[in-house]
PDB file of C-alpha atoms in Angstrom:
ATOM      1  CA  GLU B   1       0.000   0.000   0.000  1.00 85.00           C
ATOM      2  CA  PHE B   2       2.798   2.446   0.830  1.00 87.00           C
ATOM      3  CA  ALA B   3       4.508   1.754  -2.495  1.00 90.00           C
ATOM      4  CA  ARG B   4       1.185   2.308  -4.303  1.00 89.00           C
ATOM      5  CA  ARG B   5       1.037   5.738  -2.661  1.00 88.00           C
ATOM      6  CA  GLY B   6       4.480   6.635  -3.979  1.00 86.00           C
ATOM      7  CA  TYR B   7       6.679   5.916  -0.965  1.00 85.00           C
ATOM      8  CA  ASP B   8      10.043   4.166  -1.224  1.00 87.00           C
ATOM      9  CA  VAL B   9       9.579   0.854   0.572  1.00 90.00           C
ATOM     10  CA  LEU B  10      12.168  -1.552   1.958  1.00 89.00           C
ATOM     11  CA  GLY B  11      10.745  -4.945   2.929  1.00 90.00           C
ATOM     12  CA  ILE B  12      12.765  -7.267   5.165  1.00 89.00           C
ATOM     13  CA  ASP B  13      11.992 -10.879   6.017  1.00 87.00           C
ATOM     14  CA  VAL B  14      14.071 -13.828   7.097  1.00 86.00           C
ATOM     15  CA  SER B  15      12.023 -16.194   4.908  1.00 87.00           C
ATOM     16  CA  PRO B  16      12.791 -16.470   1.184  1.00 91.00           C
ATOM     17  CA  THR B  17       9.312 -17.956   0.700  1.00 92.00           C
ATOM     18  CA  MET B  18       7.605 -14.934   2.268  1.00 89.00           C
ATOM     19  CA  LEU B  19       9.803 -12.562   0.250  1.00 93.00           C
ATOM     20  CA  ALA B  20       8.868 -14.362  -2.971  1.00 94.00           C
ATOM     21  CA  GLU B  21       5.172 -14.111  -2.070  1.00 94.00           C
ATOM     22  CA  ALA B  22       5.524 -10.417  -1.247  1.00 93.00           C
ATOM     23  CA  ALA B  23       7.435  -9.761  -4.481  1.00 95.00           C
ATOM     24  CA  ALA B  24       4.715 -11.501  -6.481  1.00 96.00           C
ATOM     25  CA  ARG B  25       2.044  -9.340  -4.819  1.00 94.00           C
ATOM     26  CA  ALA B  26       4.054  -6.172  -5.461  1.00 94.00           C
ATOM     27  CA  LYS B  27       4.414  -7.155  -9.125  1.00 95.00           C
ATOM     28  CA  GLU B  28       0.668  -7.836  -9.297  1.00 95.00           C
ATOM     29  CA  PHE B  29       0.025  -4.275  -8.076  1.00 94.00           C
ATOM     30  CA  GLY B  30       2.699  -2.817 -10.342  1.00 95.00           C
ATOM     31  CA  VAL B  31       4.844  -1.370  -7.565  1.00 95.00           C
ATOM     32  CA  VAL B  32       8.560  -1.453  -6.889  1.00 92.00           C
ATOM     33  CA  VAL B  33       9.789  -2.548  -3.463  1.00 93.00           C
ATOM     34  CA  ASP B  34      13.354  -3.140  -2.310  1.00 91.00           C
ATOM     35  CA  TRP B  35      13.076  -6.694  -0.889  1.00 93.00           C
ATOM     36  CA  ARG B  36      15.897  -7.956   1.299  1.00 91.00           C
ATOM     37  CA  GLN B  37      16.336 -11.209   3.115  1.00 91.00           C
ATOM     38  CA  GLY B  38      17.563 -10.491   6.596  1.00 87.00           C
ATOM     39  CA  ASP B  39      17.295 -11.199  10.270  1.00 85.00           C
ATOM     40  CA  LEU B  40      15.850  -8.456  12.469  1.00 83.00           C
ATOM     41  CA  ARG B  41      18.659  -9.150  14.932  1.00 84.00           C
ATOM     42  CA  GLN B  42      21.161  -7.987  12.289  1.00 85.00           C
ATOM     43  CA  LEU B  43      19.664  -4.868  10.729  1.00 85.00           C
ATOM     44  CA  ALA B  44      23.111  -3.291  10.458  1.00 81.00           C
ATOM     45  CA  SER B  45      24.115  -5.966   7.935  1.00 85.00           C
ATOM     46  CA  LEU B  46      21.502  -4.643   5.483  1.00 86.00           C
ATOM     47  CA  ALA B  47      23.518  -1.461   4.813  1.00 84.00           C
ATOM     48  CA  VAL B  48      20.674   0.984   5.385  1.00 89.00           C
ATOM     49  CA  PRO B  49      22.100   4.458   6.156  1.00 90.00           C
ATOM     50  CA  ALA B  50      21.564   5.893   9.631  1.00 90.00           C
ATOM     51  CA  GLN B  51      18.624   8.272  10.002  1.00 92.00           C
ATOM     52  CA  SER B  52      17.386   7.535   6.482  1.00 91.00           C
ATOM     53  CA  VAL B  53      14.050   5.883   7.295  1.00 92.00           C
ATOM     54  CA  ASP B  54      10.791   7.838   7.633  1.00 91.00           C
ATOM     55  CA  LEU B  55       8.639   5.051   9.105  1.00 91.00           C
ATOM     56  CA  ALA B  56       9.331   1.570  10.487  1.00 92.00           C
ATOM     57  CA  LEU B  57       6.581  -1.061  10.562  1.00 90.00           C
ATOM     58  CA  CYS B  58       6.699  -4.452  12.230  1.00 89.00           C
ATOM     59  CA  LEU B  59       3.139  -5.696  11.783  1.00 82.00           C
ATOM     60  CA  CYS B  60       3.418  -9.367  12.479  1.00 74.00           C
ATOM     61  CA  GLU B  61       3.359 -10.514  16.065  1.00 61.00           C
ATOM     62  CA  SER B  62       5.935 -13.166  15.281  1.00 60.00           C
ATOM     63  CA  GLY B  63       8.406 -10.447  14.229  1.00 74.00           C
ATOM     64  CA  PHE B  64       8.839  -8.975  17.694  1.00 83.00           C
ATOM     65  CA  GLY B  65       9.315 -11.144  20.747  1.00 85.00           C
ATOM     66  CA  VAL B  66      10.859 -14.092  18.896  1.00 82.00           C
ATOM     67  CA  LEU B  67      14.358 -12.664  18.627  1.00 82.00           C
ATOM     68  CA  GLY B  68      15.635 -14.801  21.500  1.00 76.00           C
ATOM     69  CA  SER B  69      15.524 -12.610  24.596  1.00 84.00           C
ATOM     70  CA  GLU B  70      14.548  -9.241  26.007  1.00 89.00           C
ATOM     71  CA  GLU B  71      18.110  -8.113  25.303  1.00 90.00           C
ATOM     72  CA  ALA B  72      17.761  -9.066  21.625  1.00 88.00           C
ATOM     73  CA  ASP B  73      14.423  -7.246  21.419  1.00 92.00           C
ATOM     74  CA  LEU B  74      16.008  -4.149  22.986  1.00 94.00           C
ATOM     75  CA  ARG B  75      18.961  -4.324  20.544  1.00 93.00           C
ATOM     76  CA  PHE B  76      16.448  -4.514  17.684  1.00 92.00           C
ATOM     77  CA  LEU B  77      14.698  -1.380  18.980  1.00 95.00           C
ATOM     78  CA  TYR B  78      18.061   0.433  19.281  1.00 95.00           C
ATOM     79  CA  SER B  79      18.844  -0.580  15.676  1.00 93.00           C
ATOM     80  CA  VAL B  80      15.501   0.739  14.442  1.00 94.00           C
ATOM     81  CA  ALA B  81      15.994   3.999  16.338  1.00 96.00           C
ATOM     82  CA  HIS B  82      19.407   4.340  14.657  1.00 94.00           C
ATOM     83  CA  LEU B  83      17.811   4.012  11.200  1.00 93.00           C
ATOM     84  CA  LEU B  84      14.856   6.334  11.777  1.00 94.00           C
ATOM     85  CA  ARG B  85      14.991  10.080  11.167  1.00 93.00           C
ATOM     86  CA  ASP B  86      14.315  12.329  14.163  1.00 96.00           C
ATOM     87  CA  ASP B  87      10.650  12.219  15.188  1.00 96.00           C
ATOM     88  CA  ALA B  88       9.900   9.354  12.759  1.00 94.00           C
ATOM     89  CA  PRO B  89       7.388   6.744  13.956  1.00 95.00           C
ATOM     90  CA  LEU B  90       7.796   3.074  14.719  1.00 95.00           C
ATOM     91  CA  VAL B  91       4.662   0.920  14.598  1.00 93.00           C
ATOM     92  CA  ILE B  92       4.746  -2.582  16.067  1.00 93.00           C
ATOM     93  CA  THR B  93       2.020  -5.120  16.625  1.00 90.00           C
ATOM     94  CA  CYS B  94       2.685  -7.782  19.216  1.00 90.00           C
ATOM     95  CA  LEU B  95       0.758 -10.163  21.387  1.00 87.00           C
ATOM     96  CA  ASN B  96      -0.980  -8.590  24.364  1.00 90.00           C
ATOM     97  CA  GLY B  97       0.746  -9.759  27.539  1.00 90.00           C
ATOM     98  CA  ILE B  98      -2.221  -8.828  29.718  1.00 92.00           C
ATOM     99  CA  ARG B  99      -4.391 -11.372  27.897  1.00 89.00           C
ATOM    100  CA  LYS B 100      -1.763 -14.069  28.177  1.00 82.00           C
ATOM    101  CA  TYR B 101      -1.193 -13.523  31.891  1.00 82.00           C
ATOM    102  CA  ARG B 102      -4.961 -13.740  32.452  1.00 82.00           C
ATOM    103  CA  ARG B 103      -5.102 -17.055  30.587  1.00 76.00           C
ATOM    104  CA  LEU B 104      -2.154 -18.980  31.937  1.00 67.00           C
ATOM    105  CA  GLY B 105      -1.599 -22.287  30.220  1.00 71.00           C
ATOM    106  CA  ALA B 106       0.916 -25.089  30.387  1.00 69.00           C
ATOM    107  CA  ALA B 107       2.913 -23.574  27.520  1.00 82.00           C
ATOM    108  CA  PHE B 108       3.300 -20.172  29.217  1.00 82.00           C
ATOM    109  CA  ASP B 109       5.969 -19.356  31.790  1.00 85.00           C
ATOM    110  CA  TYR B 110       4.608 -16.396  33.730  1.00 82.00           C
ATOM    111  CA  LEU B 111       7.983 -15.684  35.348  1.00 85.00           C
ATOM    112  CA  THR B 112       9.812 -15.158  32.056  1.00 87.00           C
ATOM    113  CA  GLY B 113       6.825 -14.113  29.935  1.00 88.00           C
ATOM    114  CA  ILE B 114       7.706 -16.762  27.351  1.00 87.00           C
ATOM    115  CA  VAL B 115       5.086 -18.857  25.614  1.00 85.00           C
ATOM    116  CA  HIS B 116       6.023 -21.993  23.687  1.00 84.00           C
ATOM    117  CA  TRP B 117       3.654 -22.640  20.840  1.00 77.00           C
ATOM    118  CA  GLN B 118       3.456 -25.062  17.984  1.00 78.00           C
ATOM    119  CA  ALA B 119       1.315 -25.231  14.903  1.00 75.00           C
ATOM    120  CA  PRO B 120       0.836 -28.371  12.840  1.00 77.00           C
ATOM    121  CA  MET B 121       1.801 -27.999   9.197  1.00 74.00           C
ATOM    122  CA  GLU B 122       1.189 -30.431   6.348  1.00 76.00           C
ATOM    123  CA  ASP B 123       4.722 -31.823   6.420  1.00 78.00           C
ATOM    124  CA  ARG B 124       5.987 -30.772   9.864  1.00 79.00           C
ATOM    125  CA  SER B 125       5.198 -28.962  13.067  1.00 77.00           C
ATOM    126  CA  LEU B 126       6.222 -25.315  13.445  1.00 74.00           C
ATOM    127  CA  GLN B 127       7.446 -24.485  16.970  1.00 80.00           C
ATOM    128  CA  GLU B 128       8.559 -21.238  18.529  1.00 80.00           C
ATOM    129  CA  ASP B 129       9.266 -19.569  21.843  1.00 84.00           C
ATOM    130  CA  GLN B 130       7.912 -16.045  22.011  1.00 87.00           C
ATOM    131  CA  ARG B 131       8.407 -13.351  24.631  1.00 90.00           C
ATOM    132  CA  ILE B 132       5.068 -11.760  25.444  1.00 90.00           C
ATOM    133  CA  TYR B 133       5.158  -8.160  26.695  1.00 93.00           C
ATOM    134  CA  THR B 134       2.716  -6.180  28.793  1.00 94.00           C
ATOM    135  CA  PRO B 135       2.042  -2.567  27.778  1.00 96.00           C
ATOM    136  CA  SER B 136       4.244  -1.229  30.580  1.00 96.00           C
ATOM    137  CA  GLU B 137       7.123  -3.488  29.496  1.00 96.00           C
ATOM    138  CA  MET B 138       6.804  -2.269  25.895  1.00 96.00           C
ATOM    139  CA  HIS B 139       6.795   1.324  27.121  1.00 97.00           C
ATOM    140  CA  LEU B 140       9.953   0.689  29.157  1.00 97.00           C
ATOM    141  CA  LEU B 141      11.806  -1.012  26.266  1.00 97.00           C
ATOM    142  CA  LEU B 142      10.910   1.746  23.821  1.00 98.00           C
ATOM    143  CA  THR B 143      11.910   4.491  26.236  1.00 97.00           C
ATOM    144  CA  MET B 144      15.241   2.757  26.881  1.00 97.00           C
ATOM    145  CA  ALA B 145      15.847   2.514  23.112  1.00 97.00           C
ATOM    146  CA  GLY B 146      15.334   6.238  22.523  1.00 97.00           C
ATOM    147  CA  PHE B 147      11.648   6.490  21.665  1.00 98.00           C
ATOM    148  CA  ALA B 148       9.039   8.887  23.067  1.00 98.00           C
ATOM    149  CA  ASP B 149       5.300   9.526  22.768  1.00 98.00           C
ATOM    150  CA  VAL B 150       4.541   5.830  23.227  1.00 98.00           C
ATOM    151  CA  ALA B 151       0.885   4.981  22.573  1.00 97.00           C
ATOM    152  CA  ILE B 152      -0.607   1.503  22.854  1.00 97.00           C
ATOM    153  CA  TYR B 153      -3.882   0.437  21.245  1.00 96.00           C
ATOM    154  CA  GLY B 154      -5.898  -2.738  21.012  1.00 94.00           C
ATOM    155  CA  CYS B 155      -6.143  -4.538  17.707  1.00 86.00           C
ATOM    156  CA  GLN B 156      -7.187  -7.778  16.143  1.00 78.00           C
ATOM    157  CA  PRO B 157      -5.099  -9.538  13.493  1.00 71.00           C
ATOM    158  CA  GLY B 158      -5.441  -7.450  10.341  1.00 72.00           C
ATOM    159  CA  TYR B 159      -7.718  -4.848  11.940  1.00 77.00           C
ATOM    160  CA  PHE B 160      -6.132  -1.673  13.297  1.00 80.00           C
ATOM    161  CA  ALA B 161      -8.559   1.113  14.155  1.00 84.00           C
ATOM    162  CA  GLY B 162      -6.868   2.859  17.084  1.00 85.00           C
ATOM    163  CA  GLN B 163      -9.232   1.459  19.684  1.00 91.00           C
ATOM    164  CA  SER B 164      -8.387   1.358  23.394  1.00 95.00           C
ATOM    165  CA  LEU B 165      -6.496  -1.725  24.536  1.00 95.00           C
ATOM    166  CA  GLU B 166      -8.784  -4.207  26.283  1.00 93.00           C
ATOM    167  CA  PRO B 167      -7.519  -7.032  28.519  1.00 93.00           C
ATOM    168  CA  ASP B 168      -8.743  -9.704  26.102  1.00 90.00           C
ATOM    169  CA  ASP B 169      -7.404  -8.162  22.876  1.00 91.00           C
ATOM    170  CA  ILE B 170      -5.149 -10.712  21.215  1.00 87.00           C
ATOM    171  CA  GLU B 171      -2.722  -8.107  19.934  1.00 89.00           C
ATOM    172  CA  MET B 172      -1.687  -4.596  20.755  1.00 91.00           C
ATOM    173  CA  MET B 173      -0.465  -1.939  18.377  1.00 93.00           C
ATOM    174  CA  VAL B 174       2.402   0.121  19.741  1.00 95.00           C
ATOM    175  CA  ILE B 175       3.297   3.454  18.167  1.00 96.00           C
ATOM    176  CA  ALA B 176       6.288   5.526  19.258  1.00 97.00           C
ATOM    177  CA  ARG B 177       8.452   8.295  17.830  1.00 97.00           C
ATOM    178  CA  ARG B 178      12.229   8.444  17.718  1.00 97.00           C
ATOM    179  CA  LYS B 179      13.499  11.212  19.995  1.00 93.00           C
TER     180      LYS B 179
END
């Protein structure tokens, strides 16, 4: 959508399959996007100049919280802040920790905030450990990484309307500006 509106877009994903799908969709819409395979833990390796980005989006809850630790998530936020121009926004969607803490299950460690999940696939089972954050934890991480004006909203997968965060919202949308 941003490319259709005339913006320069850089898309990053660790999965070649997802990049191929995204490239096919961009071609279908007749837009040009700079697609790069990369790991969010190593943004510096993508050779994007410092303070050259006007907006950073991370709109998949498996993109944030699965980097391995709180320290890795914080390093990612520092890296994003380094790439963003002054006052540029970062938008992240992530799972709502309040909901998860209210619905403790065997796969959730409430001391570490890590949930282990698995999803059956046709030929295998996909498994992942994901760090789930509460709104106050997200606010703290973003502030530590050099962001301000942190706002947190409720959202459902694929539906972002700026509504207030409710305890049972599956996801939250976090918006902050680089200081």
